[in-house]
Amino acid sequence: MARLAAERALQEDIDITPLLTEASLPLTLMDDPETRVSARGEMDFLNLVAEVLKDDFLGFHMARDYDLRRLGFFYYVMASSSHLGDAIDREVRYSSVVSEGIRTKCQVDGTLAIVTEYAGVERHRDRQQIEFWMTCTLRKCRIFTDRQFVPVEVSFVHQRSGVFSEMERYFGVAPTFGAEQDRISFTRDVTDLPLVTADPHLNELLLKHYYDVINRRHGEQGPLRTRIENAMTPRLPHGKVNIQIIAMDLGMSVRTLSRRLADEGLTFSTILEELRSELAQGYLRQHNISISQIAWLLGYNEASSFVRAVQRWMGKSPREVRRMIHNPAEPDEPSHPLTID
């Protein structure tokens, strides 16, 4: 993804060196295709390139347009499977080999859902990477089966407002934003679809390769703080963020979570406060989300509570912060406490 984004920037005659530096990625990224980059660095780089290109749907556009064979072994181990269910199983098993920050799993109830989770990186920082991944998943399924089937549901944890008709046309269904999970769902019978790209001999060879790779790596759940933030993020708009619920999400007792936080010199309330502050800055950059909407997205019962929080974090009202972001050269106006857009 990082290399694809860099190529797009270079095609527009943009110097990617400062972007690579800011994202802490190697300046040799385009020289060595085998260079691995950190999940956090890749996420930051995609965000920076999207901003420079003024393409808020960069991840979606890249996944829709590029040659999927550039995924290498990961593409071919899926494409060579016999049925779509086998290909999906390969994606679930081996996604961590492609990206250290992403894990996928299947949930089967009335539908077959491919759910994407984040490991060791903060979900709330991302939009481009997950939209790339989800679009790529659907595109692979269509290519492998030579069918333009439409998913039952496509949902993302992050928020979007405004027009996203381009994505709706591609998916064939309106994506849901602000959901509790990043997931794409299909009817259960798609698992039986044969693949036109099947190659049992190649598949056997690649499965041995991935088995060796997985055995050499040890999965990590990621830092405790990141796991807590990732559990908090989809629950914020519903006002269901407290230590009891988050402890349950993480599969531990409140006592255990409190002890582990204390061992790391952290508190639950501090993590929640700093997460809200960081999310607020991102939402204030988006023109089409009102102050009252942002307050709701961050789990505040009243917009006035959010306004006071922003003044505490940044020393200015949300309206002033938003103006500074978009017009940094303009002088400050007198502050009006509790002013709501």
PDB file of C-alpha atoms in Angstrom, residues 154-331:
ATOM      1  CA  VAL A 154     -20.081  -3.373   4.063  1.00  0.00           C
ATOM      2  CA  SER A 155     -19.350  -1.512   7.295  1.00  0.00           C
ATOM      3  CA  PHE A 156     -16.507   0.585   8.684  1.00  0.00           C
ATOM      4  CA  VAL A 157     -15.698   1.692  12.226  1.00  0.00           C
ATOM      5  CA  HIS A 158     -14.522   5.144  11.151  1.00  0.00           C
ATOM      6  CA  GLN A 159     -16.870   7.992  10.363  1.00  0.00           C
ATOM      7  CA  ARG A 160     -17.610   9.550   6.979  1.00  0.00           C
ATOM      8  CA  SER A 161     -20.182  12.147   6.101  1.00  0.00           C
ATOM      9  CA  GLY A 162     -21.170  13.706   2.838  1.00  0.00           C
ATOM     10  CA  VAL A 163     -21.156  11.950  -0.546  1.00  0.00           C
ATOM     11  CA  PHE A 164     -19.581   8.529  -1.035  1.00  0.00           C
ATOM     12  CA  SER A 165     -21.674   7.410  -4.023  1.00  0.00           C
ATOM     13  CA  GLU A 166     -18.542   6.210  -5.825  1.00  0.00           C
ATOM     14  CA  MET A 167     -17.997   3.559  -3.172  1.00  0.00           C
ATOM     15  CA  GLU A 168     -21.688   2.670  -3.163  1.00  0.00           C
ATOM     16  CA  ARG A 169     -21.640   2.082  -6.915  1.00  0.00           C
ATOM     17  CA  TYR A 170     -18.604  -0.165  -6.644  1.00  0.00           C
ATOM     18  CA  PHE A 171     -19.786  -2.250  -3.700  1.00  0.00           C
ATOM     19  CA  GLY A 172     -23.365  -2.393  -4.974  1.00  0.00           C
ATOM     20  CA  VAL A 173     -24.588  -1.534  -1.480  1.00  0.00           C
ATOM     21  CA  ALA A 174     -24.351   1.621   0.603  1.00  0.00           C
ATOM     22  CA  PRO A 175     -21.464   1.244   3.087  1.00  0.00           C
ATOM     23  CA  THR A 176     -22.201   1.911   6.736  1.00  0.00           C
ATOM     24  CA  PHE A 177     -19.827   4.179   8.682  1.00  0.00           C
ATOM     25  CA  GLY A 178     -19.499   4.450  12.433  1.00  0.00           C
ATOM     26  CA  ALA A 179     -20.175   0.720  12.822  1.00  0.00           C
ATOM     27  CA  GLU A 180     -18.960  -1.508  15.639  1.00  0.00           C
ATOM     28  CA  GLN A 181     -16.847  -3.636  13.287  1.00  0.00           C
ATOM     29  CA  ASP A 182     -14.975  -3.357  10.008  1.00  0.00           C
ATOM     30  CA  ARG A 183     -16.689  -6.120   8.053  1.00  0.00           C
ATOM     31  CA  ILE A 184     -17.911  -7.246   4.664  1.00  0.00           C
ATOM     32  CA  SER A 185     -20.683  -9.844   4.588  1.00  0.00           C
ATOM     33  CA  PHE A 186     -21.838 -12.267   1.909  1.00  0.00           C
ATOM     34  CA  THR A 187     -24.568 -14.876   1.627  1.00  0.00           C
ATOM     35  CA  ARG A 188     -23.266 -18.150   3.048  1.00  0.00           C
ATOM     36  CA  ASP A 189     -23.523 -20.023  -0.251  1.00  0.00           C
ATOM     37  CA  VAL A 190     -20.644 -18.022  -1.803  1.00  0.00           C
ATOM     38  CA  THR A 191     -18.172 -20.386  -0.106  1.00  0.00           C
ATOM     39  CA  ASP A 192     -19.169 -23.121  -2.576  1.00  0.00           C
ATOM     40  CA  LEU A 193     -18.383 -21.045  -5.671  1.00  0.00           C
ATOM     41  CA  PRO A 194     -15.559 -22.639  -7.701  1.00  0.00           C
ATOM     42  CA  LEU A 195     -12.621 -20.433  -8.616  1.00  0.00           C
ATOM     43  CA  VAL A 196     -11.788 -19.947 -12.289  1.00  0.00           C
ATOM     44  CA  THR A 197      -8.182 -19.309 -11.168  1.00  0.00           C
ATOM     45  CA  ALA A 198      -7.813 -22.612  -9.248  1.00  0.00           C
ATOM     46  CA  ASP A 199      -4.444 -24.402  -9.455  1.00  0.00           C
ATOM     47  CA  PRO A 200      -4.140 -27.236  -6.878  1.00  0.00           C
ATOM     48  CA  HIS A 201      -0.410 -27.823  -7.472  1.00  0.00           C
ATOM     49  CA  LEU A 202       0.492 -24.163  -7.004  1.00  0.00           C
ATOM     50  CA  ASN A 203      -1.789 -23.963  -3.972  1.00  0.00           C
ATOM     51  CA  GLU A 204      -0.058 -26.885  -2.282  1.00  0.00           C
ATOM     52  CA  LEU A 205       3.344 -25.294  -2.872  1.00  0.00           C
ATOM     53  CA  LEU A 206       2.270 -21.907  -1.503  1.00  0.00           C
ATOM     54  CA  LEU A 207       0.562 -23.402   1.547  1.00  0.00           C
ATOM     55  CA  LYS A 208       3.880 -24.992   2.524  1.00  0.00           C
ATOM     56  CA  HIS A 209       5.571 -21.607   2.115  1.00  0.00           C
ATOM     57  CA  TYR A 210       3.074 -19.851   4.379  1.00  0.00           C
ATOM     58  CA  TYR A 211       3.170 -22.637   6.947  1.00  0.00           C
ATOM     59  CA  ASP A 212       6.921 -22.064   7.276  1.00  0.00           C
ATOM     60  CA  VAL A 213       6.499 -18.285   7.523  1.00  0.00           C
ATOM     61  CA  ILE A 214       3.846 -18.529  10.228  1.00  0.00           C
ATOM     62  CA  ASN A 215       5.988 -20.921  12.246  1.00  0.00           C
ATOM     63  CA  ARG A 216       8.847 -18.407  12.207  1.00  0.00           C
ATOM     64  CA  ARG A 217       6.681 -15.585  13.539  1.00  0.00           C
ATOM     65  CA  HIS A 218       5.038 -15.126  16.862  1.00  0.00           C
ATOM     66  CA  GLY A 219       1.762 -13.202  16.954  1.00  0.00           C
ATOM     67  CA  GLU A 220       1.538 -10.308  19.384  1.00  0.00           C
ATOM     68  CA  GLN A 221      -1.607  -8.706  20.670  1.00  0.00           C
ATOM     69  CA  GLY A 222      -0.005  -5.285  20.774  1.00  0.00           C
ATOM     70  CA  PRO A 223       0.403  -2.776  23.599  1.00  0.00           C
ATOM     71  CA  LEU A 224      -2.386  -2.672  26.169  1.00  0.00           C
ATOM     72  CA  ARG A 225      -3.144   0.993  25.533  1.00  0.00           C
ATOM     73  CA  THR A 226      -3.652   0.393  21.804  1.00  0.00           C
ATOM     74  CA  ARG A 227      -5.967  -2.544  22.491  1.00  0.00           C
ATOM     75  CA  ILE A 228      -8.027  -0.390  24.855  1.00  0.00           C
ATOM     76  CA  GLU A 229      -8.255   2.480  22.341  1.00  0.00           C
ATOM     77  CA  ASN A 230      -9.328   0.075  19.593  1.00  0.00           C
ATOM     78  CA  ALA A 231     -12.058  -1.295  21.866  1.00  0.00           C
ATOM     79  CA  MET A 232     -13.213   2.212  22.847  1.00  0.00           C
ATOM     80  CA  THR A 233     -13.417   3.728  19.354  1.00  0.00           C
ATOM     81  CA  PRO A 234     -16.510   1.926  17.952  1.00  0.00           C
ATOM     82  CA  ARG A 235     -18.342   2.279  21.284  1.00  0.00           C
ATOM     83  CA  LEU A 236     -17.909   6.037  21.712  1.00  0.00           C
ATOM     84  CA  PRO A 237     -20.918   7.173  19.602  1.00  0.00           C
ATOM     85  CA  HIS A 238     -23.154   4.860  21.607  1.00  0.00           C
ATOM     86  CA  GLY A 239     -22.001   6.261  24.934  1.00  0.00           C
ATOM     87  CA  LYS A 240     -20.979   2.788  26.092  1.00  0.00           C
ATOM     88  CA  VAL A 241     -17.408   3.388  27.193  1.00  0.00           C
ATOM     89  CA  ASN A 242     -16.625   2.388  30.742  1.00  0.00           C
ATOM     90  CA  ILE A 243     -14.031   0.121  32.266  1.00  0.00           C
ATOM     91  CA  GLN A 244     -16.507  -2.716  32.846  1.00  0.00           C
ATOM     92  CA  ILE A 245     -17.508  -2.931  29.166  1.00  0.00           C
ATOM     93  CA  ILE A 246     -13.984  -2.496  27.796  1.00  0.00           C
ATOM     94  CA  ALA A 247     -12.600  -5.130  30.187  1.00  0.00           C
ATOM     95  CA  MET A 248     -15.259  -7.530  28.904  1.00  0.00           C
ATOM     96  CA  ASP A 249     -14.330  -6.696  25.285  1.00  0.00           C
ATOM     97  CA  LEU A 250     -10.692  -7.522  26.068  1.00  0.00           C
ATOM     98  CA  GLY A 251     -11.593 -10.778  27.775  1.00  0.00           C
ATOM     99  CA  MET A 252     -10.415  -9.842  31.255  1.00  0.00           C
ATOM    100  CA  SER A 253     -11.874  -8.776  34.583  1.00  0.00           C
ATOM    101  CA  VAL A 254     -12.066  -5.132  35.695  1.00  0.00           C
ATOM    102  CA  ARG A 255      -9.613  -5.949  38.473  1.00  0.00           C
ATOM    103  CA  THR A 256      -7.084  -7.432  36.030  1.00  0.00           C
ATOM    104  CA  LEU A 257      -7.403  -4.527  33.614  1.00  0.00           C
ATOM    105  CA  SER A 258      -7.021  -1.972  36.426  1.00  0.00           C
ATOM    106  CA  ARG A 259      -3.928  -3.757  37.723  1.00  0.00           C
ATOM    107  CA  ARG A 260      -2.324  -3.933  34.289  1.00  0.00           C
ATOM    108  CA  LEU A 261      -3.039  -0.245  33.690  1.00  0.00           C
ATOM    109  CA  ALA A 262      -1.482   0.640  37.036  1.00  0.00           C
ATOM    110  CA  ASP A 263       1.600  -1.466  36.191  1.00  0.00           C
ATOM    111  CA  GLU A 264       2.077   0.654  33.058  1.00  0.00           C
ATOM    112  CA  GLY A 265       1.404   3.952  34.844  1.00  0.00           C
ATOM    113  CA  LEU A 266      -1.881   4.493  32.994  1.00  0.00           C
ATOM    114  CA  THR A 267      -5.468   5.196  33.963  1.00  0.00           C
ATOM    115  CA  PHE A 268      -8.625   4.341  32.070  1.00  0.00           C
ATOM    116  CA  SER A 269      -9.942   7.915  32.245  1.00  0.00           C
ATOM    117  CA  THR A 270      -6.690   9.376  30.865  1.00  0.00           C
ATOM    118  CA  ILE A 271      -6.716   7.027  27.879  1.00  0.00           C
ATOM    119  CA  LEU A 272     -10.353   7.934  27.162  1.00  0.00           C
ATOM    120  CA  GLU A 273      -9.670  11.671  27.470  1.00  0.00           C
ATOM    121  CA  GLU A 274      -6.628  11.590  25.172  1.00  0.00           C
ATOM    122  CA  LEU A 275      -8.423   9.407  22.622  1.00  0.00           C
ATOM    123  CA  ARG A 276     -11.323  11.861  22.496  1.00  0.00           C
ATOM    124  CA  SER A 277      -8.915  14.762  22.079  1.00  0.00           C
ATOM    125  CA  GLU A 278      -7.127  13.119  19.160  1.00  0.00           C
ATOM    126  CA  LEU A 279     -10.368  12.101  17.453  1.00  0.00           C
ATOM    127  CA  ALA A 280     -11.770  15.605  17.938  1.00  0.00           C
ATOM    128  CA  GLN A 281      -8.856  17.138  16.038  1.00  0.00           C
ATOM    129  CA  GLY A 282      -9.482  14.754  13.141  1.00  0.00           C
ATOM    130  CA  TYR A 283     -13.228  15.426  13.037  1.00  0.00           C
ATOM    131  CA  LEU A 284     -12.732  19.197  13.190  1.00  0.00           C
ATOM    132  CA  ARG A 285     -10.725  18.945   9.971  1.00  0.00           C
ATOM    133  CA  GLN A 286     -13.858  17.718   8.184  1.00  0.00           C
ATOM    134  CA  HIS A 287     -16.044  20.646   7.093  1.00  0.00           C
ATOM    135  CA  ASN A 288     -19.262  18.680   6.798  1.00  0.00           C
ATOM    136  CA  ILE A 289     -19.455  17.361  10.373  1.00  0.00           C
ATOM    137  CA  SER A 290     -21.152  19.800  12.737  1.00  0.00           C
ATOM    138  CA  ILE A 291     -19.948  20.467  16.279  1.00  0.00           C
ATOM    139  CA  SER A 292     -23.020  18.749  17.715  1.00  0.00           C
ATOM    140  CA  GLN A 293     -22.364  15.698  15.530  1.00  0.00           C
ATOM    141  CA  ILE A 294     -18.761  15.525  16.722  1.00  0.00           C
ATOM    142  CA  ALA A 295     -19.952  15.713  20.323  1.00  0.00           C
ATOM    143  CA  TRP A 296     -22.183  12.693  19.683  1.00  0.00           C
ATOM    144  CA  LEU A 297     -19.422  10.775  17.888  1.00  0.00           C
ATOM    145  CA  LEU A 298     -17.185  11.232  20.928  1.00  0.00           C
ATOM    146  CA  GLY A 299     -19.841  10.043  23.363  1.00  0.00           C
ATOM    147  CA  TYR A 300     -20.851  13.369  24.947  1.00  0.00           C
ATOM    148  CA  ASN A 301     -24.495  13.714  25.974  1.00  0.00           C
ATOM    149  CA  GLU A 302     -24.458  17.449  25.305  1.00  0.00           C
ATOM    150  CA  ALA A 303     -22.570  19.565  22.783  1.00  0.00           C
ATOM    151  CA  SER A 304     -21.712  22.048  25.527  1.00  0.00           C
ATOM    152  CA  SER A 305     -19.719  19.334  27.329  1.00  0.00           C
ATOM    153  CA  PHE A 306     -17.694  18.784  24.181  1.00  0.00           C
ATOM    154  CA  VAL A 307     -17.097  22.519  23.739  1.00  0.00           C
ATOM    155  CA  ARG A 308     -15.738  22.753  27.284  1.00  0.00           C
ATOM    156  CA  ALA A 309     -13.519  19.735  26.674  1.00  0.00           C
ATOM    157  CA  VAL A 310     -12.000  21.309  23.544  1.00  0.00           C
ATOM    158  CA  GLN A 311     -11.337  24.520  25.424  1.00  0.00           C
ATOM    159  CA  ARG A 312      -9.597  22.471  28.096  1.00  0.00           C
ATOM    160  CA  TRP A 313      -7.493  20.548  25.557  1.00  0.00           C
ATOM    161  CA  MET A 314      -6.635  23.344  23.126  1.00  0.00           C
ATOM    162  CA  GLY A 315      -7.488  26.600  24.858  1.00  0.00           C
ATOM    163  CA  LYS A 316      -9.973  27.526  22.133  1.00  0.00           C
ATOM    164  CA  SER A 317     -13.552  26.785  21.138  1.00  0.00           C
ATOM    165  CA  PRO A 318     -14.209  24.113  18.472  1.00  0.00           C
ATOM    166  CA  ARG A 319     -15.162  26.856  16.003  1.00  0.00           C
ATOM    167  CA  GLU A 320     -11.839  28.629  16.551  1.00  0.00           C
ATOM    168  CA  VAL A 321      -9.874  25.383  16.249  1.00  0.00           C
ATOM    169  CA  ARG A 322     -11.645  24.540  13.008  1.00  0.00           C
ATOM    170  CA  ARG A 323     -10.899  28.005  11.598  1.00  0.00           C
ATOM    171  CA  MET A 324      -7.228  27.716  12.559  1.00  0.00           C
ATOM    172  CA  ILE A 325      -6.960  24.351  10.797  1.00  0.00           C
ATOM    173  CA  HIS A 326      -8.407  25.606   7.540  1.00  0.00           C
ATOM    174  CA  ASN A 327      -7.219  29.225   7.630  1.00  0.00           C
ATOM    175  CA  PRO A 328      -4.047  29.253   9.742  1.00  0.00           C
ATOM    176  CA  ALA A 329      -2.999  32.701   8.479  1.00  0.00           C
ATOM    177  CA  GLU A 330      -6.127  34.441   9.791  1.00  0.00           C
ATOM    178  CA  PRO A 331      -5.859  36.274  13.132  1.00  0.00           C
TER     179      PRO A 331
END
